[in-house]
Short mmCIF file of C-alpha atoms and ligand atoms in Angstrom, two decimals:
data_model
loop_
_atom_site.label_atom_id
_atom_site.label_comp_id
_atom_site.label_asym_id
_atom_site.label_seq_id
_atom_site.Cartn_x
_atom_site.Cartn_y
_atom_site.Cartn_z
CA UNK A 1 0.32 0.05 -0.14
CA UNK A 2 1.37 3.14 -0.77
CA UNK A 3 1.79 6.03 1.51
CA UNK A 4 -0.95 8.33 -0.23
CA UNK A 5 -3.19 5.29 -0.61
CA UNK A 6 -2.85 4.51 3.33
CA UNK A 7 -3.83 8.22 4.35
CA UNK A 8 -6.57 8.05 2.15
CA UNK A 9 -8.06 5.67 3.53
CA UNK A 10 -7.40 5.75 7.21
CA UNK A 11 -8.09 9.28 7.51
CA UNK A 12 -6.54 12.88 8.08
CA UNK A 13 -5.98 12.53 11.80
CA UNK A 14 -2.92 10.46 11.48
CA UNK A 15 -1.83 11.99 8.36
CA UNK A 16 0.70 14.37 10.36
CA UNK A 17 2.37 12.04 12.28
CA UNK A 18 2.86 10.22 9.30
CA UNK A 19 4.47 13.07 7.39
CA UNK A 20 6.36 14.00 9.99
CA UNK A 21 8.44 10.97 10.22
CA UNK A 22 8.90 10.54 6.85
CA UNK A 23 10.09 14.07 7.37
CA UNK A 24 13.06 12.70 9.59
CA UNK A 25 13.59 9.87 6.92
CA UNK A 26 13.45 12.10 3.67
CA UNK A 27 16.20 14.11 5.03
CA UNK A 28 19.30 12.76 3.35
CA UNK A 29 21.59 11.39 6.47
CA UNK A 30 24.05 13.94 7.82
CA UNK A 31 27.22 12.57 9.63
CA UNK A 32 29.90 14.45 11.60
CA UNK A 33 32.48 14.75 7.96
CA UNK A 34 32.08 17.21 5.62
CA UNK A 35 31.67 16.76 2.03
CA UNK A 36 33.72 18.26 -0.61
CA UNK A 37 31.59 21.07 -3.11
CA UNK A 38 30.14 18.96 -5.99
CA UNK A 39 30.85 22.10 -7.91
CA UNK A 40 34.27 23.93 -8.50
CA UNK A 41 34.52 27.23 -6.12
CA UNK A 42 34.22 29.54 -9.49
CA UNK A 43 31.40 27.74 -10.48
CA UNK A 44 28.35 29.92 -8.99
CA UNK A 45 30.27 32.98 -10.72
CA UNK A 46 29.31 36.15 -11.30
CA UNK A 47 26.36 35.50 -8.64
CA UNK A 48 28.54 33.99 -6.09
CA UNK A 49 32.19 34.47 -5.96
CA UNK A 50 34.88 31.70 -5.67
CA UNK A 51 36.61 33.59 -2.64
CA UNK A 52 33.15 33.86 -0.33
CA UNK A 53 32.65 30.15 -1.72
CA UNK A 54 36.37 29.16 -0.90
CA UNK A 55 36.38 30.65 2.74
CA UNK A 56 32.62 30.12 3.27
CA UNK A 57 33.23 25.81 3.05
CA UNK A 58 36.29 25.56 3.33
CA UNK A 59 36.85 27.95 6.49
CA UNK A 60 33.41 28.45 7.68
CA UNK A 61 31.35 25.23 7.49
CA UNK A 62 34.83 23.73 8.11
CA UNK A 63 35.27 24.96 11.38
CA UNK A 64 31.17 24.03 12.36
CA UNK A 65 32.29 20.71 11.75
CA UNK A 66 35.60 20.82 13.63
CA UNK A 67 34.03 22.14 16.94
CA UNK A 68 30.82 20.11 16.49
CA UNK A 69 32.96 17.00 16.90
CA UNK A 70 34.72 18.99 19.97
CA UNK A 71 31.25 19.42 21.39
CA UNK A 72 30.77 15.37 20.78
CA UNK A 73 33.63 14.04 22.35
CA UNK A 74 33.62 16.22 25.15
CA UNK A 75 29.96 14.78 25.87
CA UNK A 76 30.99 11.64 25.28
CA UNK A 77 28.10 11.65 22.72
CA UNK A 78 28.01 9.17 20.23
CA UNK A 79 28.74 10.28 16.61
CA UNK A 80 25.35 10.13 14.48
CA UNK A 81 23.26 11.14 12.04
CA UNK A 82 23.38 15.36 12.84
CA UNK A 83 19.83 15.83 11.56
CA UNK A 84 18.85 13.54 14.17
CA UNK A 85 21.01 15.31 16.91
CA UNK A 86 19.37 18.73 16.18
CA UNK A 87 15.95 17.90 15.49
CA UNK A 88 16.14 16.89 19.62
CA UNK A 89 18.77 18.89 21.40
CA UNK A 90 16.93 18.07 24.72
CA UNK A 91 18.27 14.29 24.57
CA UNK A 92 21.57 15.70 24.79
CA UNK A 93 23.49 16.56 28.13
CA UNK A 94 22.85 20.20 28.86
CA UNK A 95 26.69 20.95 28.48
CA UNK A 96 26.50 20.24 24.96
CA UNK A 97 23.37 21.30 23.86
CA UNK A 98 24.34 25.01 22.99
CA UNK A 99 27.76 23.62 21.10
CA UNK A 100 25.11 21.30 19.02
CA UNK A 101 22.58 23.84 18.39
CA UNK A 102 25.41 26.33 17.21
CA UNK A 103 27.77 23.92 15.28
CA UNK A 104 25.45 21.00 14.59
CA UNK A 105 23.36 23.18 13.07
CA UNK A 106 26.00 25.22 11.42
CA UNK A 107 27.35 21.70 9.79
CA UNK A 108 23.64 20.83 8.74
CA UNK A 109 22.13 23.70 7.33
CA UNK A 110 25.30 24.52 4.90
CA UNK A 111 25.73 20.48 3.92
CA UNK A 112 21.81 21.19 2.40
CA UNK A 113 23.32 24.77 1.31
CA UNK A 114 25.75 23.37 -1.18
CA UNK A 115 23.28 20.91 -2.47
CA UNK A 116 20.11 23.44 -2.93
CA UNK A 117 22.98 25.55 -5.46
CA UNK A 118 24.51 24.43 -8.96
CA UNK A 119 25.67 26.72 -11.48
CA UNK A 120 23.57 28.97 -13.49
CA UNK A 121 21.75 27.49 -16.25
CA UNK A 122 22.56 23.74 -15.19
CA UNK A 123 18.66 22.94 -14.36
CA UNK A 124 15.35 23.88 -13.94
CA UNK A 125 15.55 28.39 -13.50
CA UNK A 126 12.33 27.88 -11.17
CA UNK A 127 10.29 25.28 -9.61
CA UNK A 128 8.62 22.88 -11.48
CA UNK A 129 6.03 19.91 -11.29
CA UNK A 130 4.28 19.58 -7.99
CA UNK A 131 6.94 21.57 -6.08
CA UNK A 132 5.78 24.48 -8.52
CA UNK A 133 2.14 23.85 -8.08
CA UNK A 134 2.42 23.60 -4.38
CA UNK A 135 4.37 26.66 -4.59
CA UNK A 136 1.64 28.56 -6.62
CA UNK A 137 -1.48 27.07 -4.61
CA UNK A 138 0.13 28.43 -1.75
CA UNK A 139 2.12 31.74 -2.37
CA UNK A 140 -0.05 33.09 -4.98
CA UNK A 141 2.71 32.84 -7.30
CA UNK A 142 6.13 31.99 -7.79
CA UNK A 143 7.29 35.80 -8.00
CA UNK A 144 4.79 36.11 -4.89
CA UNK A 145 6.71 33.34 -3.31
CA UNK A 146 10.21 34.64 -4.19
CA UNK A 147 9.31 38.12 -2.74
CA UNK A 148 8.37 36.72 0.47
CA UNK A 149 11.28 34.62 0.94
CA UNK A 150 13.75 37.78 -0.29
CA UNK A 151 11.82 39.32 2.61
CA UNK A 152 12.34 36.76 4.95
CA UNK A 153 16.22 36.88 4.54
CA UNK A 154 16.39 40.71 4.06
CA UNK A 155 14.33 41.07 7.61
CA UNK A 156 16.38 38.34 9.50
CA UNK A 157 18.62 40.99 11.90
CA UNK A 158 21.56 40.14 11.87
CA UNK A 159 22.93 36.61 11.07
CA UNK A 160 20.49 33.91 10.47
CA UNK A 161 18.48 32.05 7.40
CA UNK A 162 15.38 32.24 5.20
CA UNK A 163 13.56 29.23 4.34
CA UNK A 164 10.98 26.94 2.44
CA UNK A 165 9.87 24.33 5.09
CA UNK A 166 7.35 21.44 4.51
CA UNK A 167 5.11 21.21 8.05
CA UNK A 168 3.96 18.35 9.34
CA UNK A 169 0.87 18.57 7.93
CA UNK A 170 2.02 18.70 4.59
CA UNK A 171 2.07 22.52 4.02
CA UNK A 172 4.19 25.02 2.46
CA UNK A 173 5.90 27.63 4.60
CA UNK A 174 8.05 30.74 3.95
CA UNK A 175 10.28 31.25 7.60
CA UNK A 176 13.24 32.52 9.03
CA UNK A 177 15.44 31.67 11.99
CA UNK A 178 18.26 33.33 13.76
CA UNK A 179 22.13 32.04 13.96
CA UNK A 180 22.66 28.64 12.45
CA UNK A 181 19.11 27.29 13.73
CA UNK A 182 17.27 25.25 11.51
CA UNK A 183 13.74 24.30 11.04
CA UNK A 184 14.03 20.93 12.41
CA UNK A 185 14.89 22.06 15.63
CA UNK A 186 12.03 21.14 17.93
CA UNK A 187 11.99 23.44 21.73
CA UNK A 188 14.01 26.04 19.61
CA UNK A 189 11.93 26.81 16.91
CA UNK A 190 8.57 28.26 17.76
CA UNK A 191 6.00 25.34 17.20
CA UNK A 192 4.58 27.13 14.07
CA UNK A 193 7.93 27.46 12.19
CA UNK A 194 9.14 23.84 12.73
CA UNK A 195 9.71 21.75 9.27
CA UNK A 196 11.45 20.21 6.91
CA UNK A 197 13.59 22.49 5.17
CA UNK A 198 13.91 22.25 1.23
CA UNK A 199 15.36 25.20 0.63
CA UNK A 200 17.18 27.45 2.72
CA UNK A 201 19.49 30.87 2.24
CA UNK A 202 22.21 31.76 4.28
CA UNK A 203 22.65 35.00 5.10
CA UNK A 204 25.14 35.79 7.45
CA UNK A 205 27.53 38.59 6.11
CA UNK A 206 30.17 35.74 5.30
CA UNK A 207 28.06 34.34 2.49
CA UNK A 208 28.29 37.52 0.93
CA UNK A 209 30.20 40.68 1.99
CA UNK A 210 33.23 40.34 -0.43
CA UNK A 211 31.46 40.73 -3.32
CA UNK A 212 27.73 42.35 -2.15
CA UNK A 213 29.26 44.38 1.16
CA UNK A 214 26.24 45.68 2.90
CA UNK A 215 23.74 44.84 -0.26
CA UNK A 216 22.19 42.24 1.26
CA UNK A 217 18.97 42.13 -1.08
CA UNK A 218 21.23 42.17 -4.15
CA UNK A 219 23.01 39.09 -3.02
CA UNK A 220 19.18 37.74 -2.57
CA UNK A 221 18.31 38.99 -5.82
CA UNK A 222 21.68 37.25 -7.59
CA UNK A 223 21.32 34.04 -5.72
CA UNK A 224 18.12 33.21 -7.44
CA UNK A 225 20.17 32.12 -10.26
CA UNK A 226 21.69 29.41 -9.01
CA UNK A 227 18.90 28.09 -6.69
CA UNK A 228 19.11 24.17 -7.40
CA UNK A 229 15.46 23.85 -8.46
CA UNK A 230 15.63 20.10 -9.21
CA UNK A 231 17.71 19.44 -5.68
CA UNK A 232 14.34 21.59 -4.04
CA UNK A 233 11.76 19.32 -5.75
CA UNK A 234 13.27 16.33 -4.98
CA UNK A 235 13.31 17.59 -1.22
CA UNK A 236 10.03 18.51 -1.58
CA UNK A 237 8.52 15.34 -3.44
CA UNK A 238 10.84 12.80 -0.86
CA UNK A 239 9.47 15.06 2.02
CA UNK A 240 5.64 15.18 1.27
CA UNK A 241 4.24 13.19 -1.26
CA UNK A 242 5.33 9.36 -0.64
MN1 MN3 B 301 27.38 30.59 6.48
#
């Protein structure tokens, strides 16, 4: 019996918990090692410059991984799926929760961020298929979605992320988190903003300052050119329509 059939025959009451369980399973397992970029650091030029990519992946992200490893060692926490760890920080020793929140969050967020980008022109230029339909029915149009998402990134004071998430009820939402918080973090993120991220944008200054200086909106406008819509659609379909 496939999932859709199961939901339709057992009622909407169980749909939420099924989707939440599936959301966890749908996210790729992320361990505590850093993957290389799937493209050269200059591949996102001119929208994201090579030096920023090199420092961002090779220094910033690498440091989150190192510090996450140190926190797990200090707490004698068995390294496992970091997605699972950040989703339930309260299950970790109290002394390590902040470090795993920051560095585990940083590791997960960046691992996903690199996959959500691809050289301009290498794939679909916007959301297609079921994802495109869901975005249009939720946000009126693709342009309205992009405007809302860009606003979430622009209005985030200081450092953080803008997100497109699939909530436990299967609905799409645009949210934002400070620092390295992730929409999967129960007990950290407001319940109404919990969900599985299928697209995220890093709006920390380290993500854009060399090329865009203080002009965060220009960075966000350019970033749409390198969004990996095929990957976003894949995330949406595995999260919400199995
Ligand atoms: Mn970053």
